[in-house]
Short mmCIF file of C-alpha atoms and ligand atoms in Angstrom, two decimals:
data_model
loop_
_atom_site.label_atom_id
_atom_site.label_comp_id
_atom_site.label_asym_id
_atom_site.label_seq_id
_atom_site.Cartn_x
_atom_site.Cartn_y
_atom_site.Cartn_z
CA MET A 1 -8.39 6.74 18.36
CA LYS A 2 -5.55 9.06 19.36
CA ASP A 3 -1.89 7.43 19.82
CA ARG A 4 -1.02 9.58 22.85
CA TYR A 5 2.49 8.08 23.01
CA LEU A 6 3.35 9.01 19.55
CA ASP A 7 2.10 12.53 20.47
CA PHE A 8 3.93 12.91 23.65
CA VAL A 9 7.57 11.57 22.47
CA ASN A 10 7.26 13.87 19.72
CA SER A 11 6.37 17.09 21.61
CA PRO A 12 9.17 19.37 22.75
CA PHE A 13 8.86 18.25 26.51
CA GLY A 14 8.25 14.70 25.58
CA THR A 15 11.41 14.57 23.19
CA SER A 16 13.90 15.40 26.25
CA ILE A 17 12.14 12.93 28.51
CA ALA A 18 12.20 10.04 25.77
CA ARG A 19 15.99 10.83 25.00
CA SER A 20 17.11 10.90 28.55
CA LEU A 21 15.24 7.65 29.43
CA GLY A 22 15.97 5.93 26.39
CA LEU A 23 12.59 5.37 25.13
CA PRO A 24 11.84 4.52 21.51
CA ARG A 25 10.44 7.52 19.75
CA PRO A 26 8.61 6.67 16.59
CA GLU A 27 8.46 9.30 13.74
CA VAL A 28 5.64 10.87 12.72
CA LEU A 29 5.23 9.90 9.46
CA ARG A 30 5.08 12.20 6.53
CA ARG A 31 1.65 11.59 4.82
CA HIS A 32 0.25 13.13 1.62
CA ARG A 33 -1.10 16.63 2.30
CA ALA A 34 -2.75 18.72 -0.62
CA ASP A 35 -0.69 21.93 0.31
CA ARG A 36 2.64 20.22 0.17
CA ALA A 37 4.73 19.17 -2.78
CA GLU A 38 4.27 15.18 -3.10
CA PHE A 39 7.77 14.81 -4.54
CA GLY A 40 11.22 16.67 -4.71
CA GLY A 41 14.64 16.32 -3.43
CA MET A 42 17.27 14.07 -4.48
CA ALA A 43 17.56 10.28 -5.06
CA ALA A 44 20.92 8.59 -4.58
CA ILE A 45 20.98 5.84 -7.64
CA GLY A 46 23.14 2.31 -7.28
CA ALA A 47 22.84 -0.49 -9.51
CA GLY A 48 24.17 -3.85 -9.89
CA PRO A 49 26.07 -5.20 -13.22
CA SER A 50 23.85 -4.48 -16.37
CA PRO A 51 21.13 -2.47 -15.02
CA ALA A 52 18.20 -2.39 -17.65
CA ARG A 53 15.62 0.36 -16.32
CA PHE A 54 17.88 3.56 -16.03
CA ASP A 55 16.43 4.94 -18.97
CA ASP A 56 12.75 4.37 -17.58
CA LEU A 57 13.97 5.42 -14.12
CA LEU A 58 15.41 8.47 -15.28
CA ALA A 59 11.98 9.40 -17.03
CA VAL A 60 10.11 8.60 -13.97
CA LEU A 61 12.65 11.31 -11.87
CA SER A 62 12.21 13.74 -14.50
CA ALA A 63 8.46 13.76 -14.55
CA ILE A 64 8.26 14.13 -10.82
CA GLY A 65 11.04 16.54 -10.48
CA MET A 66 13.50 14.67 -8.40
CA THR A 67 17.12 15.27 -9.00
CA SER A 68 19.79 12.40 -8.93
CA VAL A 69 23.28 11.69 -7.58
CA ALA A 70 24.81 8.08 -8.72
CA HIS A 71 26.75 6.06 -6.60
CA GLU A 72 29.94 4.28 -8.04
CA SER A 73 28.02 1.20 -8.54
CA ALA A 74 25.65 2.85 -10.98
CA ALA A 75 28.70 3.89 -13.36
CA GLY A 76 26.49 3.96 -16.25
CA TRP A 77 23.94 6.50 -14.83
CA LEU A 78 25.67 9.73 -15.64
CA PRO A 79 25.78 9.01 -19.50
CA VAL A 80 22.15 8.00 -19.64
CA ALA A 81 21.16 11.34 -17.55
CA ALA A 82 23.18 13.37 -20.07
CA ARG A 83 21.17 11.75 -22.78
CA HIS A 84 17.85 12.75 -20.94
CA GLY A 85 19.33 16.23 -20.47
CA ALA A 86 18.89 15.69 -16.64
CA MET A 87 21.42 16.98 -14.18
CA SER A 88 23.10 14.48 -12.06
CA GLY A 89 26.24 14.41 -9.94
CA ARG A 90 28.13 11.54 -8.18
CA PHE A 91 27.01 10.46 -4.78
CA GLU A 92 29.51 11.28 -1.84
CA PRO A 93 29.05 9.05 1.19
CA ARG A 94 28.46 10.86 4.13
CA VAL A 95 31.97 11.23 6.16
CA ARG A 96 30.19 13.12 9.39
CA GLU A 97 27.17 13.24 10.96
CA SER A 98 25.72 15.36 7.96
CA LEU A 99 23.41 18.38 7.76
CA ALA A 100 19.77 17.94 6.95
CA SER A 101 20.89 19.64 3.61
CA GLU A 102 22.99 16.82 2.68
CA ARG A 103 20.46 14.05 2.92
CA VAL A 104 18.83 12.46 0.09
CA GLU A 105 15.21 11.62 -0.10
CA ALA A 106 15.21 8.31 -1.72
CA LEU A 107 17.75 5.41 -2.49
CA ILE A 108 16.82 3.72 -5.76
CA PHE A 109 18.89 0.60 -6.64
CA ASP A 110 18.42 -1.18 -10.10
CA ALA A 111 19.30 -4.51 -9.35
CA THR A 112 17.34 -6.02 -12.67
CA GLY A 113 20.71 -7.23 -14.25
CA ILE A 114 21.92 -9.18 -11.21
CA ALA A 115 21.96 -12.75 -12.59
CA HIS A 116 23.92 -14.55 -10.03
CA GLY A 117 24.30 -14.42 -6.00
CA SER A 118 28.13 -13.25 -6.51
CA GLU A 119 26.66 -9.96 -7.79
CA LEU A 120 24.57 -9.21 -4.87
CA HIS A 121 27.74 -7.74 -3.36
CA ALA A 122 26.56 -4.54 -5.31
CA LEU A 123 23.59 -4.14 -3.03
CA TYR A 124 26.00 -4.02 -0.02
CA ALA A 125 28.41 -1.51 -1.40
CA PHE A 126 25.60 0.90 -2.32
CA PHE A 127 23.45 0.60 0.85
CA HIS A 128 26.58 0.45 3.15
CA ASP A 129 27.47 3.89 1.76
CA ALA A 130 24.19 5.30 1.43
CA LEU A 131 21.73 4.35 4.22
CA ARG A 132 23.04 6.95 6.57
CA SER A 133 22.46 9.78 4.14
CA LEU A 134 18.84 8.94 3.68
CA ALA A 135 16.44 11.66 5.43
CA LYS A 136 13.57 10.85 7.97
CA SER A 137 10.47 9.30 6.07
CA GLY A 138 12.78 8.74 3.12
CA ARG A 139 12.45 5.84 0.61
CA ILE A 140 14.06 2.97 -0.51
CA VAL A 141 12.93 1.26 -3.87
CA VAL A 142 14.93 -1.79 -5.35
CA LEU A 143 13.95 -2.78 -8.86
CA GLY A 144 14.40 -6.46 -9.60
CA ARG A 145 12.95 -8.86 -12.24
CA ALA A 146 9.99 -10.64 -12.22
CA SER A 147 10.58 -14.39 -11.70
CA ALA A 148 9.22 -15.32 -15.16
CA ALA A 149 11.89 -12.97 -16.53
CA CYS A 150 14.94 -14.91 -15.07
CA ALA A 151 16.83 -16.87 -17.63
CA SER A 152 18.53 -19.17 -14.94
CA VAL A 153 17.94 -20.80 -11.97
CA ALA A 154 21.05 -18.60 -10.68
CA ALA A 155 19.27 -15.73 -11.74
CA ALA A 156 15.96 -16.53 -10.08
CA THR A 157 17.83 -17.31 -7.06
CA ALA A 158 19.76 -13.92 -6.82
CA GLN A 159 16.33 -12.11 -7.61
CA HIS A 160 14.78 -13.89 -4.74
CA ALA A 161 17.65 -13.05 -2.58
CA LEU A 162 16.46 -9.09 -2.99
CA GLU A 163 13.33 -9.71 -0.84
CA GLY A 164 15.92 -10.61 2.08
CA MET A 165 17.67 -7.23 1.50
CA VAL A 166 14.54 -5.01 1.06
CA ARG A 167 12.88 -6.40 4.18
CA SER A 168 16.06 -6.23 6.47
CA LEU A 169 16.88 -2.70 5.43
CA GLY A 170 13.15 -1.46 6.21
CA LYS A 171 13.93 -3.07 9.65
CA GLU A 172 17.19 -1.34 10.02
CA ALA A 173 16.25 2.15 8.62
CA ARG A 174 13.68 3.40 11.08
CA ASN A 175 12.60 6.78 11.17
CA GLY A 176 9.79 6.50 8.98
CA ILE A 177 11.90 5.06 6.34
CA THR A 178 9.99 2.54 3.93
CA SER A 179 11.52 0.02 1.82
CA ASN A 180 10.15 -2.02 -0.97
CA LEU A 181 10.85 -4.16 -3.91
CA LEU A 182 9.44 -4.04 -7.25
CA ARG A 183 9.92 -7.15 -9.36
CA VAL A 184 9.48 -6.08 -12.95
CA ALA A 185 8.66 -7.85 -16.25
CA ASP A 186 11.16 -6.57 -19.26
CA ASP A 187 8.11 -5.13 -21.06
CA ALA A 188 6.41 -3.76 -18.01
CA SER A 189 6.14 -0.18 -16.88
CA PHE A 190 6.81 0.55 -13.07
CA GLU A 191 5.76 4.25 -12.87
CA SER A 192 2.68 3.76 -11.20
CA ALA A 193 4.26 1.75 -8.53
CA LEU A 194 7.58 3.51 -8.38
CA ARG A 195 5.35 7.00 -7.82
CA PHE A 196 3.40 5.41 -5.21
CA PHE A 197 6.32 3.99 -3.35
CA LEU A 198 8.32 7.45 -3.71
CA SER A 199 5.44 9.32 -2.48
CA PRO A 200 4.16 10.23 0.86
CA ARG A 201 1.01 8.06 0.26
CA SER A 202 3.00 5.14 0.79
CA ALA A 203 3.80 6.17 4.49
CA TYR A 204 2.58 3.20 6.32
CA VAL A 205 3.85 0.57 3.29
CA SER A 206 7.09 -1.21 3.71
CA GLY A 207 8.62 -4.43 3.27
CA GLN A 208 6.50 -5.47 0.37
CA VAL A 209 7.54 -7.10 -3.00
CA VAL A 210 5.07 -6.32 -5.80
CA THR A 211 5.17 -8.24 -8.97
CA ILE A 212 4.48 -5.99 -12.22
CA ASP A 213 4.24 -8.58 -15.09
CA SER A 214 2.42 -6.83 -17.94
CA PRO A 215 2.54 -3.56 -19.89
CA SER A 216 0.25 -0.46 -18.91
CA SER A 217 -0.30 3.10 -19.85
CA ALA A 218 -0.14 6.26 -18.14
CA PRO A 219 -3.24 7.96 -16.95
CA GLN A 220 -3.86 11.18 -18.56
CA ASP A 221 -3.62 13.07 -15.15
CA TRP A 222 -1.26 11.55 -12.46
CA ALA A 223 -2.91 13.87 -9.75
CA ARG A 224 -6.38 12.59 -10.62
CA PRO A 225 -5.76 9.19 -12.55
CA LEU A 226 -9.27 7.76 -11.72
CA ALA A 227 -11.10 10.56 -13.45
CA GLY A 228 -14.07 9.29 -15.56
CA LYS A 229 -14.13 5.97 -13.46
CA ARG A 230 -17.17 4.66 -11.24
CA ALA A 231 -16.24 2.82 -8.28
CA LEU A 232 -18.33 0.72 -5.83
CA VAL A 233 -16.86 0.56 -1.97
CA THR A 234 -18.53 -1.77 0.26
CA GLY A 235 -18.69 -0.94 3.92
CA ALA A 236 -18.23 2.79 3.15
CA ALA A 237 -20.03 4.47 5.98
CA ARG A 238 -17.19 4.78 8.38
CA GLY A 239 -13.50 3.58 9.37
CA ILE A 240 -11.59 2.24 6.23
CA GLY A 241 -13.97 2.15 3.97
CA ALA A 242 -14.88 5.87 4.22
CA SER A 243 -11.31 6.72 3.71
CA ILE A 244 -11.27 4.59 0.33
CA ALA A 245 -14.25 6.45 -0.88
CA THR A 246 -13.04 9.57 0.17
CA VAL A 247 -9.71 9.10 -1.66
CA LEU A 248 -10.88 7.49 -4.56
CA ALA A 249 -13.21 10.43 -5.04
CA GLU A 250 -10.28 12.73 -4.44
CA ARG A 251 -8.49 11.06 -7.19
CA GLY A 252 -11.24 11.69 -9.51
CA ALA A 253 -13.55 8.80 -9.33
CA ILE A 254 -17.47 8.84 -9.14
CA VAL A 255 -18.12 6.65 -5.88
CA THR A 256 -21.16 4.48 -5.12
CA GLY A 257 -20.68 3.93 -1.15
CA LEU A 258 -22.58 0.59 0.07
CA ASP A 259 -23.47 0.16 3.68
CA ILE A 260 -26.22 -1.83 5.73
CA GLU A 261 -29.44 -0.09 7.20
CA ALA A 262 -28.05 0.16 10.37
CA ALA A 263 -25.43 2.44 9.14
CA ARG A 264 -27.61 4.50 6.77
CA ASP A 265 -26.94 7.90 8.58
CA ALA A 266 -23.40 7.36 8.69
CA LEU A 267 -23.22 6.54 5.27
CA ASP A 268 -25.20 9.74 4.23
CA GLN A 269 -22.69 11.73 5.88
CA THR A 270 -19.84 10.27 4.82
CA MET A 271 -21.27 10.44 1.08
CA LEU A 272 -22.33 13.96 1.59
CA ALA A 273 -18.99 15.20 2.64
CA ILE A 274 -17.38 13.60 -0.06
CA GLU A 275 -19.79 15.24 -2.63
CA ASP A 276 -19.23 18.56 -0.94
CA ALA A 277 -15.38 18.03 -1.16
CA SER A 278 -15.87 16.89 -4.87
CA PRO A 279 -15.06 19.62 -7.89
CA SER A 280 -17.69 17.93 -10.11
CA GLY A 281 -20.18 17.19 -7.30
CA GLY A 282 -23.44 15.46 -7.79
CA ALA A 283 -22.88 12.10 -8.98
CA HIS A 284 -21.97 10.20 -5.86
CA ALA A 285 -24.28 7.91 -4.21
CA ALA A 286 -25.15 5.95 -1.27
CA LEU A 287 -26.51 2.29 -1.64
CA VAL A 288 -28.22 0.79 1.73
CA ALA A 289 -27.72 -3.15 1.19
CA ASP A 290 -26.56 -6.04 3.45
CA ILE A 291 -24.01 -7.68 1.20
CA THR A 292 -25.14 -11.19 2.41
CA ALA A 293 -28.74 -10.82 1.60
CA PRO A 294 -29.60 -13.31 -1.36
CA GLU A 295 -31.06 -10.35 -3.53
CA ALA A 296 -27.69 -8.22 -2.68
CA PRO A 297 -25.84 -9.09 -5.86
CA ALA A 298 -28.40 -8.59 -8.33
CA ASP A 299 -29.58 -5.43 -6.64
CA ILE A 300 -25.87 -3.81 -6.47
CA ALA A 301 -25.68 -4.88 -10.19
CA ALA A 302 -28.77 -3.15 -11.30
CA ALA A 303 -27.88 0.06 -9.33
CA LEU A 304 -24.65 0.04 -10.99
CA THR A 305 -25.83 -0.54 -14.29
CA ALA A 306 -28.27 2.30 -14.02
CA SER A 307 -25.55 4.54 -13.76
CA GLY A 308 -23.51 2.84 -16.92
CA GLY A 309 -21.58 0.33 -14.98
CA VAL A 310 -18.45 0.36 -12.52
CA ASP A 311 -14.67 0.31 -12.92
CA ILE A 312 -13.49 -0.37 -9.77
CA VAL A 313 -14.93 -2.49 -6.96
CA VAL A 314 -13.41 -2.32 -3.49
CA HIS A 315 -14.64 -5.19 -0.91
CA ASN A 316 -13.94 -3.46 2.29
CA ALA A 317 -17.01 -4.50 4.33
CA GLY A 318 -15.79 -6.90 7.05
CA ILE A 319 -16.65 -7.77 10.68
CA THR A 320 -14.73 -9.85 13.34
CA ARG A 321 -16.61 -11.98 15.81
CA ASP A 322 -13.77 -13.17 18.18
CA LYS A 323 -13.70 -16.24 20.18
CA THR A 324 -11.33 -19.42 20.52
CA ILE A 325 -12.60 -22.19 18.33
CA ALA A 326 -13.91 -24.18 21.31
CA ARG A 327 -16.20 -21.49 22.64
CA MET A 328 -17.44 -20.02 18.80
CA THR A 329 -20.70 -20.58 17.93
CA GLY A 330 -21.65 -21.88 14.43
CA GLU A 331 -23.18 -18.51 14.03
CA MET A 332 -19.80 -16.55 14.63
CA TRP A 333 -18.35 -18.84 12.19
CA ASP A 334 -20.81 -18.48 9.49
CA SER A 335 -21.40 -14.65 9.53
CA VAL A 336 -17.71 -14.13 9.49
CA ILE A 337 -17.30 -16.03 6.56
CA ASP A 338 -20.29 -15.04 4.66
CA ILE A 339 -19.57 -11.41 5.10
CA ASN A 340 -15.84 -11.50 4.66
CA LEU A 341 -15.65 -14.08 2.12
CA LEU A 342 -18.61 -15.56 0.42
CA ALA A 343 -20.42 -12.33 -0.36
CA GLN A 344 -17.41 -11.09 -2.28
CA GLU A 345 -17.46 -13.97 -4.48
CA ARG A 346 -21.23 -13.88 -5.07
CA ILE A 347 -20.90 -9.97 -5.86
CA ASP A 348 -18.10 -10.42 -8.53
CA GLY A 349 -19.92 -13.38 -10.06
CA VAL A 350 -22.90 -11.15 -11.00
CA LEU A 351 -21.05 -7.88 -11.78
CA LEU A 352 -18.46 -10.13 -14.06
CA GLU A 353 -21.48 -12.37 -15.57
CA GLN A 354 -23.56 -9.04 -16.63
CA ASN A 355 -20.31 -7.10 -17.55
CA THR A 356 -21.16 -4.67 -14.94
CA LEU A 357 -17.55 -4.49 -14.36
CA ARG A 358 -16.14 -3.12 -17.44
CA ASP A 359 -13.20 -4.02 -19.35
CA ASP A 360 -9.68 -2.92 -17.91
CA GLY A 361 -11.55 -2.93 -14.29
CA ARG A 362 -10.38 -3.27 -10.87
CA ILE A 363 -11.07 -5.39 -8.17
CA VAL A 364 -9.35 -4.40 -4.83
CA ALA A 365 -10.29 -7.03 -1.66
CA ILE A 366 -9.50 -6.05 1.67
CA SER A 367 -7.53 -8.91 3.36
CA SER A 368 -6.02 -8.66 6.87
CA ILE A 369 -2.36 -9.61 8.33
CA GLY A 370 -4.46 -12.06 10.45
CA GLY A 371 -5.19 -14.07 7.13
CA ILE A 372 -1.52 -14.44 6.63
CA ALA A 373 -0.24 -15.18 10.19
CA GLY A 374 -3.37 -16.38 11.96
CA ASN A 375 -4.61 -15.19 15.16
CA ARG A 376 -5.95 -16.48 18.48
CA GLY A 377 -9.34 -16.50 18.94
CA GLN A 378 -9.78 -15.49 15.30
CA THR A 379 -10.13 -18.58 13.46
CA ASN A 380 -13.20 -17.43 11.72
CA TYR A 381 -11.78 -14.04 10.64
CA ALA A 382 -8.37 -15.42 9.86
CA THR A 383 -9.88 -18.13 7.54
CA SER A 384 -12.11 -15.56 5.82
CA LYS A 385 -9.08 -13.26 5.23
CA ALA A 386 -6.82 -16.13 3.72
CA GLY A 387 -9.81 -17.04 1.66
CA VAL A 388 -9.72 -13.44 0.32
CA ILE A 389 -5.77 -13.99 -0.57
CA GLY A 390 -6.82 -17.26 -2.20
CA ARG A 391 -9.29 -15.59 -4.22
CA VAL A 392 -7.35 -13.24 -5.46
CA HIS A 393 -4.49 -15.57 -6.71
CA ALA A 394 -7.01 -17.72 -8.31
CA MET A 395 -9.10 -15.24 -10.22
CA ALA A 396 -6.04 -12.81 -11.34
CA PRO A 397 -5.02 -15.23 -14.51
CA LEU A 398 -8.82 -15.92 -14.98
CA LEU A 399 -9.53 -11.96 -15.46
CA ARG A 400 -6.43 -11.11 -17.60
CA ALA A 401 -8.16 -11.38 -20.96
CA ARG A 402 -10.56 -8.54 -20.25
CA GLY A 403 -7.65 -6.48 -18.82
CA ILE A 404 -9.23 -6.66 -15.15
CA THR A 405 -6.70 -6.91 -12.35
CA ILE A 406 -7.71 -8.28 -8.81
CA ASN A 407 -5.45 -7.61 -5.88
CA ALA A 408 -5.53 -7.84 -1.93
CA VAL A 409 -4.56 -5.19 0.57
CA ALA A 410 -3.75 -6.84 3.92
CA PRO A 411 -3.96 -4.00 6.72
CA GLY A 412 -2.12 -4.57 9.95
CA PHE A 413 -3.02 -2.58 12.72
CA ILE A 414 -5.06 0.54 11.62
CA GLU A 415 -6.53 3.01 13.92
CA THR A 416 -10.35 2.50 13.88
CA GLN A 417 -13.35 1.98 15.83
CA MET A 418 -12.72 -1.87 15.42
CA THR A 419 -9.21 -1.43 16.95
CA ALA A 420 -10.04 1.13 19.56
CA ARG A 421 -12.45 -1.73 21.05
CA MET A 422 -9.33 -4.01 21.75
CA PRO A 423 -8.15 -4.61 25.32
CA PHE A 424 -4.92 -2.16 26.00
CA GLY A 425 -2.20 -4.47 25.88
CA VAL A 426 -3.15 -6.02 22.78
CA ARG A 427 -3.94 -2.86 21.15
CA GLU A 428 -0.43 -1.56 22.37
CA ALA A 429 1.43 -4.63 20.88
CA GLY A 430 -0.40 -4.24 17.55
CA ARG A 431 0.56 -0.59 17.17
CA ARG A 432 4.30 -0.93 18.30
CA LEU A 433 5.22 -4.27 16.75
CA ASN A 434 6.18 -3.03 13.15
CA SER A 435 9.25 -1.18 11.69
CA MET A 436 7.21 2.37 12.26
CA GLY A 437 6.45 1.58 16.00
CA GLN A 438 2.98 3.06 15.56
CA GLY A 439 -0.46 2.09 14.05
CA GLY A 440 -1.71 3.15 10.45
CA LEU A 441 -4.59 5.48 9.79
CA PRO A 442 -7.38 4.55 7.43
CA VAL A 443 -5.94 6.75 4.65
CA ASP A 444 -2.79 4.46 4.53
CA VAL A 445 -5.19 1.61 3.41
CA ALA A 446 -7.19 4.04 1.19
CA GLU A 447 -4.05 5.51 -0.64
CA THR A 448 -2.85 1.83 -1.43
CA VAL A 449 -6.27 0.79 -2.91
CA ALA A 450 -6.49 4.21 -4.88
CA TRP A 451 -2.99 3.30 -6.34
CA LEU A 452 -3.99 -0.43 -7.44
CA ALA A 453 -7.28 0.93 -8.84
CA SER A 454 -5.22 3.28 -10.85
CA PRO A 455 -5.02 2.88 -15.00
CA GLY A 456 -1.13 2.99 -14.74
CA SER A 457 -1.67 -0.20 -12.22
CA ALA A 458 -2.89 -2.33 -15.12
CA GLY A 459 0.47 -4.57 -14.90
CA ILE A 460 -0.12 -5.52 -11.37
CA THR A 461 -2.31 -8.27 -10.49
CA GLY A 462 -2.63 -11.19 -7.84
CA ASN A 463 -0.56 -9.50 -5.50
CA VAL A 464 -1.24 -9.09 -1.85
CA VAL A 465 0.10 -5.60 -0.48
CA ARG A 466 0.33 -5.42 3.27
CA VAL A 467 -0.27 -2.03 4.57
CA CYS A 468 1.43 -2.84 8.29
CA GLY A 469 4.19 -0.47 8.80
CA GLN A 470 6.12 -4.07 8.31
CA SER A 471 4.51 -5.54 11.08
CA LEU A 472 6.37 -8.36 12.80
CA ILE A 473 3.29 -10.51 12.49
CA GLY A 474 3.10 -12.81 9.86
CA ALA A 475 6.28 -11.33 8.49
P1 LIG N 1 -15.39 -1.09 10.55
O1 LIG N 1 -16.08 -1.99 11.73
O2 LIG N 1 -15.01 0.37 11.32
O3 LIG N 1 -16.20 -0.77 9.17
C1 LIG N 1 -16.70 -1.82 8.60
C2 LIG N 1 -18.06 -1.31 7.60
O4 LIG N 1 -18.46 -2.50 6.99
C3 LIG N 1 -18.97 -0.78 8.68
O5 LIG N 1 -19.64 0.28 8.11
C4 LIG N 1 -20.24 -2.03 8.42
O6 LIG N 1 -21.42 -1.37 8.71
C5 LIG N 1 -19.81 -2.51 7.16
N1 LIG N 1 -20.42 -3.97 6.94
C6 LIG N 1 -20.39 -5.01 7.98
N2 LIG N 1 -21.36 -5.69 7.54
C7 LIG N 1 -21.71 -5.58 6.21
C8 LIG N 1 -22.76 -6.25 5.45
N3 LIG N 1 -23.04 -7.32 5.61
N4 LIG N 1 -23.04 -5.58 4.23
C9 LIG N 1 -22.60 -4.19 4.22
N5 LIG N 1 -21.81 -3.60 4.92
C10 LIG N 1 -21.44 -4.11 6.10
O7 LIG N 1 -14.31 -1.65 10.22
P2 LIG N 1 -12.68 -1.38 9.75
O8 LIG N 1 -11.47 -1.27 10.70
O9 LIG N 1 -12.93 0.02 8.95
O10 LIG N 1 -12.42 -2.49 8.49
C11 LIG N 1 -12.61 -2.46 7.39
C12 LIG N 1 -11.85 -3.54 6.61
O11 LIG N 1 -10.62 -3.70 6.78
C13 LIG N 1 -12.67 -5.03 7.09
O12 LIG N 1 -12.62 -5.82 6.12
C14 LIG N 1 -11.46 -5.35 7.99
O13 LIG N 1 -11.43 -6.59 8.37
C15 LIG N 1 -10.48 -5.09 7.42
N6 LIG N 1 -9.26 -4.73 8.42
C16 LIG N 1 -8.88 -3.48 9.33
C17 LIG N 1 -8.15 -3.79 10.28
C18 LIG N 1 -8.02 -2.61 11.35
O14 LIG N 1 -6.90 -2.56 12.00
N7 LIG N 1 -9.05 -1.80 11.36
C19 LIG N 1 -6.70 -4.46 10.23
C20 LIG N 1 -7.14 -5.42 8.97
C21 LIG N 1 -8.15 -5.57 8.34
#
C-alpha cells in the first residue's frame, strides 16, 4: 500500500507546505538499486583506547571502495592506512552549515578496546564532532566486543553501555540514518555484517545489536554470495515471502517457493517472475503444501532431497487471527500457534534428522516485534512469534557442531496486504512511530534474510534482528 504522506511531503509542493507548517518530513530511504553503486564516498573513523580491529576495518573499506578520514580519537588509523597503502586524511569537524560535498557517508567507531566506563568518553568526543557531518541515509556502525570476549566485569559493563549509545544515536540522527552495533569475538570476521550495515540494503534496520561469535570465510563473490545454494521459502506466494524468494534468487540461490493450494496461482506467478529474471534460469520450483498438514514435513523433505538437499530454510509463512483473549476462539489460538510456530519445529525436525538441511546450512525464522513487545488483541500471534525467538536461542548452540546457523528476523510495520487491512489509525501509528517515520518494505526484510543466509555470516547465530526502522514498540 502506498504511503501517500511520505510521497506528498517529499514532492516539490509538499516540501514547502511541510516546512511552513512544521510537519515531520520522513526521508525517502536510499535502497539498493542494481543501476547504482552499492558503496562509495567517505567514512569518518573514531576509536576508543587500544582499538583492535583497524586492520580488518581498513581491509573491508578498501574492498568496497570507501575512503576514510580519521578523527583525533583514532590517532592510530593513519599509520595503519599507510601500511595498507590506503589514502586517508584527518577528519575536520564541521564549523558551519556545510555543503553536501563535505559530508561523510558513514561514521565508524572502533570501541573494541574500551575496557572501563571512564573510557566511554571517546564516543562522546567522536559523535559530538562528527554526527552533523553525516549525509542523509548515512550509516553509523560501532564495533564492540562480544560479551564472552570481555576480560573483566568493568569491560563487560562498558561494552554493554555501547548499546544505549548506538540506539540513542539512531533516534537523534533522523534523515534516514541508521545506527547499529556489532559485538565481535576476537577471532570472528565482521565483513559480511559491516558490508550489510554500510549498504543501502539495510535501509530500514536501525538500533540493532548483532553478536558475531565465531569465524567465517568470505563468499567467492560478494554480489552473488548465495551462488550454488539451494533455498526453501515458506509462504512465498506474496508479500514478504515473495520478496525473500526474489532477493535470494538475485543473490544466486536456487529457490523452492512453498505456499498453500489457495495461493497456487500467485505462487506460480512469483516463481515464474523469479525464473524469468534469473540469469541461470530453469531450476527454481513451486511447491504446494500446507505446512501444518501431518504429511508436510516428510513431503517437503522428499521434494528437497530429490533436488539434492537444501542449504537455506526460511520460515516465513504466518497468519494473524486477532481478537482479545476473552473473545478469541480456541481454533483462532490453535491455528496461529500451529502455523507460526509448531510447523517450523516439525519441518526442521525432519530436515535435520534426515540431513536434508546440509552442513553449514542456514535457518532464518520470521518473528515479529509483536513477539517482543506483545500486542493488544494478538495474544496468539505474539505468543507464537516469541516462541520463534525462544526456538532460535535454544537451537543455536545445538546446531553449531554442524556449522548450521539459526537466526530470527523480527519485522516491524511492513507495507503488505496484511498491514493494508489494518484500521487507518493503527496503520498510521505503526508507520510513524519509528526513527524512520515510515513503514518498511518487504524487500527490507528480504535483504536482511539474504545477509543472514550468506556464507560470510557463519559467525552469526542465535541473534534476533529487527527490521523495524527502530520502532518505539518493544524498544
Ligand atoms: P501475507 O499474509 O501477505 O503472506 C503470508 C503467506 O503465507 C501467504 O502467501 C500465505 O498463503 C502463506 N501461508 C499461510 N498459511 C500457510 C500454511 N499453512 N502453509 C503454507 N503457507 C501458508 O503476510 P506477510 O505480511 O507477507 O508476512 C510474512 C511473515 O512476516 C509472517 O510470518 C508475518 O507474521 C511476518 N510479519 C509481517 C509483518 C508485516 O508488517 N507485514 C510484521 C511482522 C511480521
